């Protein structure tokens, strides 16, 4: 267990100075890797090119597998990534009041025997371009260390710098290769990658997913495309089955089950015939209702026959209700002329009929003789 009183902070740039009671080490390393990993601290015993650490016996910091494992475990337990700024401005911001923008972030670390401690940064766009342009070439570590042993106690942060505190560290220059640079370190575009992106955009557009010009497909765009393709794959079986059924119906027109299907012209003919029969049946029914009412002794005068038939055509129920409400005249049961003029209208009257009976006979259109016979006169 290291004691706080024996701890110093190392800011490994050549221009950094150690504070009283606090070692500040800034060790800058060239980034010389194409796999994304960058050397942060060398392996074994090491010191800054300006002679630090002056407060450690022997004037050396130390790095080995055991120390690296402890440092890596500490970083992995942190919730947040560690920052990489420019020229350690984060440490200077309180004094100069200037902002300290991030150049990148890191949390992945690994130890490489004989080489030291490596980190895998995620660079911000501006820092990428600066590295490509060779504006920055070195990575500088910031760590507290034990002044009795020179062992780093933690990794606090790092910074891009051009004045490294360590000689012989890997440079940032070759890191530009992983950002797609030409031989002269100028940015360039991979033609094959560009062509693939354009092809992907066209494929996505066929699925209804439009990518704006100047932008690249996002993960959500890809997920939407997968969902659309899945839906199409699910429905293709249904489409195939329907297509086969339609083809079978077209090819089998001579084997139609006539117990279930009839030609359309036959259907229309049957429909017209049914309508005609229904109309005739309605008329017959109206006549039958009137005839039945007359047979039942209901008083129906010839003058109202036309009206009653019209009423029956509109509503047979209304006709029946009207006739049913009329009183029954026993003498008239089955004896009315049903609209025909009486044959003996001009015959002499029978004296046996009263004036009222004659009136009834006139209204019914029957002869006085028949009236008299019906009344037993």
mmCIF file of C-alpha atoms in Angstrom:
data_model
loop_
_atom_site.group_PDB
_atom_site.id
_atom_site.type_symbol
_atom_site.label_atom_id
_atom_site.label_comp_id
_atom_site.label_asym_id
_atom_site.label_seq_id
_atom_site.Cartn_x
_atom_site.Cartn_y
_atom_site.Cartn_z
ATOM 1 C CA UNK A 1 0.000 0.000 0.000
ATOM 2 C CA UNK A 2 1.532 3.279 -1.066
ATOM 3 C CA UNK A 3 1.347 6.263 1.260
ATOM 4 C CA UNK A 4 -0.104 9.557 0.033
ATOM 5 C CA UNK A 5 2.828 11.522 1.383
ATOM 6 C CA UNK A 6 5.182 9.694 -0.966
ATOM 7 C CA UNK A 7 3.032 10.252 -4.075
ATOM 8 C CA UNK A 8 3.806 12.635 -6.944
ATOM 9 C CA UNK A 9 2.050 13.368 -10.237
ATOM 10 C CA UNK A 10 3.854 12.809 -13.514
ATOM 11 C CA UNK A 11 2.921 14.924 -16.534
ATOM 12 C CA UNK A 12 5.237 13.610 -19.155
ATOM 13 C CA UNK A 13 6.102 16.502 -21.377
ATOM 14 C CA UNK A 14 9.573 17.882 -21.498
ATOM 15 C CA UNK A 15 8.464 21.337 -20.412
ATOM 16 C CA UNK A 16 6.490 20.212 -17.382
ATOM 17 C CA UNK A 17 7.978 20.836 -13.930
ATOM 18 C CA UNK A 18 7.314 18.850 -10.739
ATOM 19 C CA UNK A 19 5.557 20.705 -7.914
ATOM 20 C CA UNK A 20 6.896 20.550 -4.397
ATOM 21 C CA UNK A 21 5.714 17.304 -2.813
ATOM 22 C CA UNK A 22 3.889 16.241 -5.957
ATOM 23 C CA UNK A 23 5.660 14.543 -8.845
ATOM 24 C CA UNK A 24 4.175 15.528 -12.207
ATOM 25 C CA UNK A 25 5.144 13.293 -15.096
ATOM 26 C CA UNK A 26 4.135 13.926 -18.713
ATOM 27 C CA UNK A 27 5.548 11.155 -20.877
ATOM 28 C CA UNK A 28 4.907 11.634 -24.574
ATOM 29 C CA UNK A 29 4.930 8.734 -26.969
ATOM 30 C CA UNK A 30 4.807 8.647 -30.747
ATOM 31 C CA UNK A 31 1.767 6.790 -31.997
ATOM 32 C CA UNK A 32 3.068 4.259 -34.456
ATOM 33 C CA UNK A 33 0.359 1.653 -34.925
ATOM 34 C CA UNK A 34 -2.271 0.818 -37.472
ATOM 35 C CA UNK A 35 -4.459 -1.362 -35.235
ATOM 36 C CA UNK A 36 -5.852 1.494 -33.148
ATOM 37 C CA UNK A 37 -3.601 0.821 -30.139
ATOM 38 C CA UNK A 38 -1.225 3.569 -28.980
ATOM 39 C CA UNK A 39 1.780 3.259 -26.660
ATOM 40 C CA UNK A 40 1.198 5.260 -23.487
ATOM 41 C CA UNK A 41 4.152 4.235 -21.275
ATOM 42 C CA UNK A 42 7.289 2.182 -22.056
ATOM 43 C CA UNK A 43 8.172 -1.081 -20.342
ATOM 44 C CA UNK A 44 10.847 -1.452 -17.672
ATOM 45 C CA UNK A 45 12.635 1.520 -16.061
ATOM 46 C CA UNK A 46 12.233 4.851 -17.821
ATOM 47 C CA UNK A 47 12.681 8.589 -17.300
ATOM 48 C CA UNK A 48 11.910 11.865 -19.027
ATOM 49 C CA UNK A 49 14.391 13.509 -21.384
ATOM 50 C CA UNK A 50 14.600 16.444 -18.943
ATOM 51 C CA UNK A 51 15.928 14.143 -16.180
ATOM 52 C CA UNK A 52 12.796 13.438 -14.200
ATOM 53 C CA UNK A 53 11.810 11.933 -11.877
ATOM 54 C CA UNK A 54 14.168 13.876 -9.590
ATOM 55 C CA UNK A 55 12.278 12.793 -6.467
ATOM 56 C CA UNK A 56 12.614 9.025 -6.958
ATOM 57 C CA UNK A 57 15.758 7.185 -5.814
ATOM 58 C CA UNK A 58 17.609 6.145 -8.929
ATOM 59 C CA UNK A 59 15.639 8.685 -11.014
ATOM 60 C CA UNK A 60 13.480 6.115 -12.783
ATOM 61 C CA UNK A 61 9.817 5.274 -13.125
ATOM 62 C CA UNK A 62 8.894 1.616 -13.499
ATOM 63 C CA UNK A 63 6.534 -0.459 -15.654
ATOM 64 C CA UNK A 64 5.990 -4.219 -15.654
ATOM 65 C CA UNK A 65 3.150 -6.726 -16.018
ATOM 66 C CA UNK A 66 2.090 -6.485 -12.365
ATOM 67 C CA UNK A 67 1.987 -2.690 -12.379
ATOM 68 C CA UNK A 68 0.162 -2.645 -15.720
ATOM 69 C CA UNK A 69 -2.458 -5.125 -14.474
ATOM 70 C CA UNK A 70 -3.207 -2.892 -11.490
ATOM 71 C CA UNK A 71 -3.493 0.239 -13.664
ATOM 72 C CA UNK A 72 -5.741 -1.508 -16.192
ATOM 73 C CA UNK A 73 -8.048 -2.850 -13.452
ATOM 74 C CA UNK A 74 -8.447 0.640 -11.998
ATOM 75 C CA UNK A 75 -9.454 2.104 -15.353
ATOM 76 C CA UNK A 76 -11.889 -0.725 -16.103
ATOM 77 C CA UNK A 77 -13.653 -0.125 -12.780
ATOM 78 C CA UNK A 78 -14.322 3.500 -13.719
ATOM 79 C CA UNK A 79 -17.741 4.364 -15.155
ATOM 80 C CA UNK A 80 -16.374 6.995 -17.524
ATOM 81 C CA UNK A 81 -13.657 6.960 -20.148
ATOM 82 C CA UNK A 82 -10.447 8.889 -19.549
ATOM 83 C CA UNK A 83 -9.918 12.088 -21.560
ATOM 84 C CA UNK A 84 -7.237 12.984 -24.056
ATOM 85 C CA UNK A 85 -6.867 16.755 -24.479
ATOM 86 C CA UNK A 86 -4.422 19.066 -26.242
ATOM 87 C CA UNK A 87 -1.141 20.000 -24.519
ATOM 88 C CA UNK A 88 -2.563 19.143 -21.074
ATOM 89 C CA UNK A 89 -4.874 22.144 -21.153
ATOM 90 C CA UNK A 90 -7.167 20.358 -18.652
ATOM 91 C CA UNK A 91 -4.419 20.809 -16.030
ATOM 92 C CA UNK A 92 -3.869 24.436 -17.010
ATOM 93 C CA UNK A 93 -7.479 25.604 -17.398
ATOM 94 C CA UNK A 94 -7.815 26.786 -13.804
ATOM 95 C CA UNK A 95 -4.775 29.081 -14.253
ATOM 96 C CA UNK A 96 -5.188 30.395 -17.801
ATOM 97 C CA UNK A 97 -8.997 30.255 -18.051
ATOM 98 C CA UNK A 98 -8.913 28.705 -21.514
ATOM 99 C CA UNK A 99 -11.209 25.845 -22.575
ATOM 100 C CA UNK A 100 -9.890 22.301 -22.619
ATOM 101 C CA UNK A 101 -11.597 20.477 -25.506
ATOM 102 C CA UNK A 102 -11.208 16.728 -25.770
ATOM 103 C CA UNK A 103 -9.140 15.234 -28.560
ATOM 104 C CA UNK A 104 -10.302 11.737 -27.711
ATOM 105 C CA UNK A 105 -11.240 9.262 -25.003
ATOM 106 C CA UNK A 106 -9.927 5.889 -23.893
ATOM 107 C CA UNK A 107 -10.742 3.037 -21.544
ATOM 108 C CA UNK A 108 -9.369 -0.017 -23.341
ATOM 109 C CA UNK A 109 -5.827 -0.763 -22.174
ATOM 110 C CA UNK A 110 -3.355 -3.641 -22.533
ATOM 111 C CA UNK A 111 0.178 -4.524 -21.497
ATOM 112 C CA UNK A 112 2.696 -5.710 -24.075
ATOM 113 C CA UNK A 113 5.822 -7.317 -22.680
ATOM 114 C CA UNK A 114 8.953 -5.490 -23.756
ATOM 115 C CA UNK A 115 6.927 -2.559 -25.122
ATOM 116 C CA UNK A 116 4.836 -1.251 -22.234
ATOM 117 C CA UNK A 117 1.323 -0.007 -21.577
ATOM 118 C CA UNK A 118 -0.958 0.635 -24.566
ATOM 119 C CA UNK A 119 -4.375 2.322 -24.890
ATOM 120 C CA UNK A 120 -6.955 2.296 -27.685
ATOM 121 C CA UNK A 121 -8.339 5.847 -28.046
ATOM 122 C CA UNK A 122 -11.533 6.963 -29.722
ATOM 123 C CA UNK A 123 -10.558 10.193 -31.500
ATOM 124 C CA UNK A 124 -12.861 13.129 -32.160
ATOM 125 C CA UNK A 125 -13.088 14.309 -35.768
ATOM 126 C CA UNK A 126 -10.889 17.383 -35.262
ATOM 127 C CA UNK A 127 -8.160 15.355 -33.599
ATOM 128 C CA UNK A 128 -8.245 12.772 -36.408
ATOM 129 C CA UNK A 129 -7.672 15.485 -38.979
ATOM 130 C CA UNK A 130 -4.888 17.068 -36.949
ATOM 131 C CA UNK A 131 -3.117 13.702 -36.714
ATOM 132 C CA UNK A 132 -3.569 13.142 -40.453
ATOM 133 C CA UNK A 133 -2.100 16.602 -41.102
ATOM 134 C CA UNK A 134 0.814 15.810 -38.706
ATOM 135 C CA UNK A 135 -0.132 18.773 -36.531
ATOM 136 C CA UNK A 136 0.206 16.458 -33.511
ATOM 137 C CA UNK A 137 2.489 13.393 -33.336
ATOM 138 C CA UNK A 138 2.843 12.318 -29.716
ATOM 139 C CA UNK A 139 0.728 11.104 -26.823
ATOM 140 C CA UNK A 140 1.607 12.283 -23.309
ATOM 141 C CA UNK A 141 0.486 10.428 -20.165
ATOM 142 C CA UNK A 142 -0.458 11.916 -16.794
ATOM 143 C CA UNK A 143 -0.118 9.664 -13.750
ATOM 144 C CA UNK A 144 0.578 9.851 -9.999
ATOM 145 C CA UNK A 145 3.574 7.768 -8.841
ATOM 146 C CA UNK A 146 5.236 6.534 -5.654
ATOM 147 C CA UNK A 147 8.339 8.608 -4.965
ATOM 148 C CA UNK A 148 9.976 5.736 -3.140
ATOM 149 C CA UNK A 149 9.643 3.164 -5.916
ATOM 150 C CA UNK A 150 8.794 5.146 -9.049
ATOM 151 C CA UNK A 151 5.771 2.915 -9.725
ATOM 152 C CA UNK A 152 2.763 4.612 -11.401
ATOM 153 C CA UNK A 153 -0.281 4.444 -9.100
ATOM 154 C CA UNK A 154 -2.982 5.306 -11.650
ATOM 155 C CA UNK A 155 -3.553 6.726 -15.116
ATOM 156 C CA UNK A 156 -5.405 10.049 -14.931
ATOM 157 C CA UNK A 157 -5.493 11.271 -18.532
ATOM 158 C CA UNK A 158 -3.388 11.879 -21.624
ATOM 159 C CA UNK A 159 -2.764 14.653 -24.110
ATOM 160 C CA UNK A 160 -1.701 15.246 -27.680
ATOM 161 C CA UNK A 161 1.606 17.092 -27.807
ATOM 162 C CA UNK A 162 4.537 17.814 -30.097
ATOM 163 C CA UNK A 163 7.190 18.038 -27.360
ATOM 164 C CA UNK A 164 7.505 14.530 -25.939
ATOM 165 C CA UNK A 165 8.932 13.899 -22.507
ATOM 166 C CA UNK A 166 10.207 10.469 -23.528
ATOM 167 C CA UNK A 167 12.634 9.778 -26.311
ATOM 168 C CA UNK A 168 12.016 6.868 -28.684
ATOM 169 C CA UNK A 169 8.270 6.511 -28.111
ATOM 170 C CA UNK A 170 6.034 5.575 -31.020
ATOM 171 C CA UNK A 171 4.731 8.540 -32.993
ATOM 172 C CA UNK A 172 1.264 9.536 -34.135
ATOM 173 C CA UNK A 173 2.430 9.863 -37.725
ATOM 174 C CA UNK A 174 1.715 6.318 -38.856
ATOM 175 C CA UNK A 175 -1.637 6.344 -37.081
ATOM 176 C CA UNK A 176 -2.838 8.406 -40.033
ATOM 177 C CA UNK A 177 -2.870 5.188 -42.059
ATOM 178 C CA UNK A 178 -5.933 3.932 -40.199
ATOM 179 C CA UNK A 179 -7.777 7.146 -41.082
ATOM 180 C CA UNK A 180 -7.262 6.568 -44.853
ATOM 181 C CA UNK A 181 -4.392 8.885 -45.854
ATOM 182 C CA UNK A 182 -2.294 8.988 -48.973
ATOM 183 C CA UNK A 183 1.480 8.684 -49.018
ATOM 184 C CA UNK A 184 1.893 12.434 -48.519
ATOM 185 C CA UNK A 185 -0.341 12.337 -45.378
ATOM 186 C CA UNK A 186 -3.107 14.246 -47.144
ATOM 187 C CA UNK A 187 -6.704 13.053 -46.679
ATOM 188 C CA UNK A 188 -8.122 10.949 -49.435
ATOM 189 C CA UNK A 189 -11.256 8.959 -50.102
ATOM 190 C CA UNK A 190 -11.284 5.217 -50.627
ATOM 191 C CA UNK A 191 -12.998 4.844 -54.050
ATOM 192 C CA UNK A 192 -14.168 1.303 -53.316
ATOM 193 C CA UNK A 193 -15.664 2.331 -49.975
ATOM 194 C CA UNK A 194 -17.408 5.295 -51.599
ATOM 195 C CA UNK A 195 -18.839 3.070 -54.340
ATOM 196 C CA UNK A 196 -20.083 0.565 -51.752
ATOM 197 C CA UNK A 197 -21.804 3.341 -49.776
ATOM 198 C CA UNK A 198 -23.525 4.618 -52.895
ATOM 199 C CA UNK A 199 -24.688 1.089 -53.748
ATOM 200 C CA UNK A 200 -25.983 0.639 -50.200
ATOM 201 C CA UNK A 201 -27.919 3.899 -50.469
ATOM 202 C CA UNK A 202 -29.552 2.718 -53.690
ATOM 203 C CA UNK A 203 -30.519 -0.612 -52.140
ATOM 204 C CA UNK A 204 -31.980 1.139 -49.115
ATOM 205 C CA UNK A 205 -33.968 3.509 -51.333
ATOM 206 C CA UNK A 206 -35.640 0.502 -53.008
ATOM 207 C CA UNK A 207 -36.871 -0.451 -49.540
ATOM 208 C CA UNK A 208 -38.256 3.040 -48.932
ATOM 209 C CA UNK A 209 -35.316 4.176 -46.778
ATOM 210 C CA UNK A 210 -33.874 7.436 -48.114
ATOM 211 C CA UNK A 211 -30.392 8.605 -47.059
ATOM 212 C CA UNK A 212 -29.790 12.342 -47.442
ATOM 213 C CA UNK A 213 -26.963 13.470 -49.681
ATOM 214 C CA UNK A 214 -23.714 13.938 -47.810
ATOM 215 C CA UNK A 215 -24.676 11.545 -45.021
ATOM 216 C CA UNK A 216 -23.908 7.896 -44.456
ATOM 217 C CA UNK A 217 -26.359 5.094 -43.590
ATOM 218 C CA UNK A 218 -26.892 4.750 -39.856
ATOM 219 C CA UNK A 219 -27.362 1.620 -37.782
ATOM 220 C CA UNK A 220 -31.085 2.430 -37.547
ATOM 221 C CA UNK A 221 -31.270 2.580 -41.361
ATOM 222 C CA UNK A 222 -29.761 -0.889 -41.567
ATOM 223 C CA UNK A 223 -32.160 -2.232 -38.911
ATOM 224 C CA UNK A 224 -35.130 -0.774 -40.818
ATOM 225 C CA UNK A 225 -33.888 -2.442 -44.002
ATOM 226 C CA UNK A 226 -33.594 -5.816 -42.259
ATOM 227 C CA UNK A 227 -37.137 -5.449 -40.902
ATOM 228 C CA UNK A 228 -38.465 -4.641 -44.388
ATOM 229 C CA UNK A 229 -36.707 -7.632 -45.933
ATOM 230 C CA UNK A 230 -38.047 -9.888 -43.183
ATOM 231 C CA UNK A 231 -41.598 -8.708 -43.877
ATOM 232 C CA UNK A 232 -41.127 -9.330 -47.592
ATOM 233 C CA UNK A 233 -39.780 -12.817 -46.920
ATOM 234 C CA UNK A 234 -42.772 -13.598 -44.687
ATOM 235 C CA UNK A 235 -45.290 -12.537 -47.331
ATOM 236 C CA UNK A 236 -43.693 -14.189 -50.353
ATOM 237 C CA UNK A 237 -45.289 -17.573 -49.583
ATOM 238 C CA UNK A 238 -48.767 -16.026 -49.536
ATOM 239 C CA UNK A 239 -48.121 -14.247 -52.830
ATOM 240 C CA UNK A 240 -46.880 -17.479 -54.412
ATOM 241 C CA UNK A 241 -49.969 -19.394 -53.237
ATOM 242 C CA UNK A 242 -52.370 -16.755 -54.580
ATOM 243 C CA UNK A 243 -50.520 -16.621 -57.891
ATOM 244 C CA UNK A 244 -50.755 -20.397 -58.257
ATOM 245 C CA UNK A 245 -54.467 -20.368 -57.427
ATOM 246 C CA UNK A 246 -55.206 -17.680 -60.028
ATOM 247 C CA UNK A 247 -53.217 -19.591 -62.650
ATOM 248 C CA UNK A 248 -55.138 -22.787 -61.859
ATOM 249 C CA UNK A 249 -58.491 -21.031 -62.207
ATOM 250 C CA UNK A 250 -57.498 -19.565 -65.568
ATOM 251 C CA UNK A 251 -56.307 -22.941 -66.870
ATOM 252 C CA UNK A 252 -59.356 -24.915 -65.636
ATOM 253 C CA UNK A 253 -62.217 -22.899 -67.105
ATOM 254 C CA UNK A 254 -63.758 -26.042 -68.660
ATOM 255 C CA UNK A 255 -64.162 -27.848 -65.343
ATOM 256 C CA UNK A 256 -66.330 -25.423 -63.422
ATOM 257 C CA UNK A 257 -68.619 -26.902 -60.765
ATOM 258 C CA UNK A 258 -72.029 -25.750 -62.025
ATOM 259 C CA UNK A 259 -73.624 -26.708 -58.717
ATOM 260 C CA UNK A 260 -71.697 -23.779 -57.204
ATOM 261 C CA UNK A 261 -71.184 -21.372 -60.109
ATOM 262 C CA UNK A 262 -73.419 -20.198 -63.016
ATOM 263 C CA UNK A 263 -72.589 -17.952 -65.986
ATOM 264 C CA UNK A 264 -73.284 -14.292 -65.347
ATOM 265 C CA UNK A 265 -75.805 -14.019 -68.227
ATOM 266 C CA UNK A 266 -77.791 -16.935 -66.784
ATOM 267 C CA UNK A 267 -77.776 -15.239 -63.409
ATOM 268 C CA UNK A 268 -79.128 -11.967 -64.823
ATOM 269 C CA UNK A 269 -81.861 -13.825 -66.763
ATOM 270 C CA UNK A 270 -82.958 -15.710 -63.667
ATOM 271 C CA UNK A 271 -82.962 -12.497 -61.680
ATOM 272 C CA UNK A 272 -85.230 -10.756 -64.240
ATOM 273 C CA UNK A 273 -87.594 -13.740 -64.365
ATOM 274 C CA UNK A 274 -87.825 -13.838 -60.598
ATOM 275 C CA UNK A 275 -88.667 -10.141 -60.466
ATOM 276 C CA UNK A 276 -91.418 -10.666 -63.052
ATOM 277 C CA UNK A 277 -92.883 -13.613 -61.157
ATOM 278 C CA UNK A 278 -92.807 -11.658 -57.954
ATOM 279 C CA UNK A 279 -94.671 -8.743 -59.559
ATOM 280 C CA UNK A 280 -97.333 -11.101 -60.990
ATOM 281 C CA UNK A 281 -97.647 -12.859 -57.684
ATOM 282 C CA UNK A 282 -98.167 -9.564 -55.910
ATOM 283 C CA UNK A 283 -101.028 -8.660 -58.298
ATOM 284 C CA UNK A 284 -102.615 -12.084 -57.916
ATOM 285 C CA UNK A 285 -102.358 -11.815 -54.185
ATOM 286 C CA UNK A 286 -104.076 -8.408 -54.150
ATOM 287 C CA UNK A 287 -106.925 -9.752 -56.267
ATOM 288 C CA UNK A 288 -107.187 -12.777 -54.024
ATOM 289 C CA UNK A 289 -107.379 -10.632 -50.901
ATOM 290 C CA UNK A 290 -110.169 -8.468 -52.373
ATOM 291 C CA UNK A 291 -112.048 -11.545 -53.582
ATOM 292 C CA UNK A 292 -111.728 -13.197 -50.200
ATOM 293 C CA UNK A 293 -113.019 -10.069 -48.491
ATOM 294 C CA UNK A 294 -116.028 -10.035 -50.787
ATOM 295 C CA UNK A 295 -116.683 -13.722 -50.086
ATOM 296 C CA UNK A 296 -116.466 -12.965 -46.373
ATOM 297 C CA UNK A 297 -119.292 -10.411 -46.694
ATOM 298 C CA UNK A 298 -117.185 -7.239 -46.598
ATOM 299 C CA UNK A 299 -118.839 -4.313 -48.341
ATOM 300 C CA UNK A 300 -116.759 -3.304 -51.398
ATOM 301 C CA UNK A 301 -118.284 -0.945 -53.919
ATOM 302 C CA UNK A 302 -117.066 -1.000 -57.555
ATOM 303 C CA UNK A 303 -115.889 2.593 -57.389
ATOM 304 C CA UNK A 304 -113.210 1.762 -54.825
ATOM 305 C CA UNK A 305 -111.723 -1.314 -56.485
ATOM 306 C CA UNK A 306 -109.038 0.713 -58.264
ATOM 307 C CA UNK A 307 -108.026 2.346 -55.013
ATOM 308 C CA UNK A 308 -107.915 -0.942 -53.115
ATOM 309 C CA UNK A 309 -105.705 -2.557 -55.765
ATOM 310 C CA UNK A 310 -103.287 0.362 -55.689
ATOM 311 C CA UNK A 311 -103.150 0.163 -51.914
ATOM 312 C CA UNK A 312 -102.487 -3.567 -52.118
ATOM 313 C CA UNK A 313 -99.584 -3.108 -54.535
ATOM 314 C CA UNK A 314 -97.990 -0.616 -52.168
ATOM 315 C CA UNK A 315 -98.681 -2.636 -49.027
ATOM 316 C CA UNK A 316 -100.569 -5.897 -48.934
ATOM 317 C CA UNK A 317 -100.698 -5.670 -45.167
ATOM 318 C CA UNK A 318 -102.376 -2.256 -45.317
ATOM 319 C CA UNK A 319 -104.981 -3.622 -47.742
ATOM 320 C CA UNK A 320 -105.744 -6.570 -45.460
ATOM 321 C CA UNK A 321 -106.007 -4.305 -42.441
ATOM 322 C CA UNK A 322 -108.424 -1.984 -44.250
ATOM 323 C CA UNK A 323 -110.674 -4.811 -45.409
ATOM 324 C CA UNK A 324 -110.532 -6.663 -42.086
ATOM 325 C CA UNK A 325 -111.831 -3.561 -40.278
ATOM 326 C CA UNK A 326 -114.995 -3.454 -42.366
ATOM 327 C CA UNK A 327 -118.197 -4.968 -40.939
ATOM 328 C CA UNK A 328 -119.520 -8.236 -42.354
ATOM 329 C CA UNK A 329 -122.863 -8.061 -44.153
ATOM 330 C CA UNK A 330 -124.292 -11.576 -44.050
ATOM 331 C CA UNK A 331 -126.436 -10.970 -47.076
ATOM 332 C CA UNK A 332 -123.347 -10.034 -49.096
ATOM 333 C CA UNK A 333 -121.223 -13.124 -48.386
ATOM 334 C CA UNK A 334 -120.095 -14.544 -51.751
ATOM 335 C CA UNK A 335 -122.677 -12.461 -53.699
ATOM 336 C CA UNK A 336 -120.913 -9.255 -54.750
ATOM 337 C CA UNK A 337 -120.286 -8.550 -58.416
ATOM 338 C CA UNK A 338 -116.579 -7.945 -57.828
ATOM 339 C CA UNK A 339 -116.589 -4.816 -59.908
ATOM 340 C CA UNK A 340 -118.886 -6.074 -62.731
ATOM 341 C CA UNK A 341 -121.957 -4.079 -63.678
ATOM 342 C CA UNK A 342 -125.193 -5.946 -62.798
ATOM 343 C CA UNK A 343 -127.022 -7.497 -65.759
ATOM 344 C CA UNK A 344 -130.494 -6.571 -64.446
ATOM 345 C CA UNK A 345 -129.861 -2.957 -63.556
ATOM 346 C CA UNK A 346 -132.765 -1.827 -65.804
ATOM 347 C CA UNK A 347 -135.229 -4.526 -64.716
ATOM 348 C CA UNK A 348 -138.360 -3.509 -62.831
ATOM 349 C CA UNK A 349 -137.909 -3.275 -59.094
ATOM 350 C CA UNK A 350 -139.400 -5.783 -56.701
ATOM 351 C CA UNK A 351 -142.002 -4.259 -54.441
ATOM 352 C CA UNK A 352 -140.908 -6.469 -51.576
ATOM 353 C CA UNK A 353 -137.686 -4.440 -51.123
ATOM 354 C CA UNK A 354 -137.666 -1.473 -48.855
ATOM 355 C CA UNK A 355 -136.130 1.787 -49.878
ATOM 356 C CA UNK A 356 -133.024 1.088 -47.782
ATOM 357 C CA UNK A 357 -132.646 -2.396 -49.261
ATOM 358 C CA UNK A 358 -132.867 -0.970 -52.757
ATOM 359 C CA UNK A 359 -130.161 1.536 -51.860
ATOM 360 C CA UNK A 360 -127.916 -1.275 -50.680
ATOM 361 C CA UNK A 361 -128.668 -3.252 -53.871
ATOM 362 C CA UNK A 362 -127.757 -0.220 -55.969
ATOM 363 C CA UNK A 363 -124.522 0.264 -54.074
ATOM 364 C CA UNK A 364 -123.609 -3.379 -54.443
ATOM 365 C CA UNK A 365 -124.497 -3.422 -58.139
ATOM 366 C CA UNK A 366 -126.896 -6.332 -57.850
ATOM 367 C CA UNK A 367 -130.416 -6.605 -59.097
ATOM 368 C CA UNK A 368 -133.374 -6.061 -56.839
ATOM 369 C CA UNK A 369 -134.518 -9.593 -57.614
ATOM 370 C CA UNK A 370 -131.235 -11.056 -56.488
ATOM 371 C CA UNK A 371 -131.394 -8.802 -53.466
ATOM 372 C CA UNK A 372 -134.853 -9.986 -52.726
ATOM 373 C CA UNK A 373 -133.835 -13.598 -53.173
ATOM 374 C CA UNK A 374 -130.908 -13.126 -50.826
ATOM 375 C CA UNK A 375 -133.202 -11.551 -48.266
ATOM 376 C CA UNK A 376 -135.896 -14.192 -48.823
ATOM 377 C CA UNK A 377 -138.387 -11.578 -49.976
#
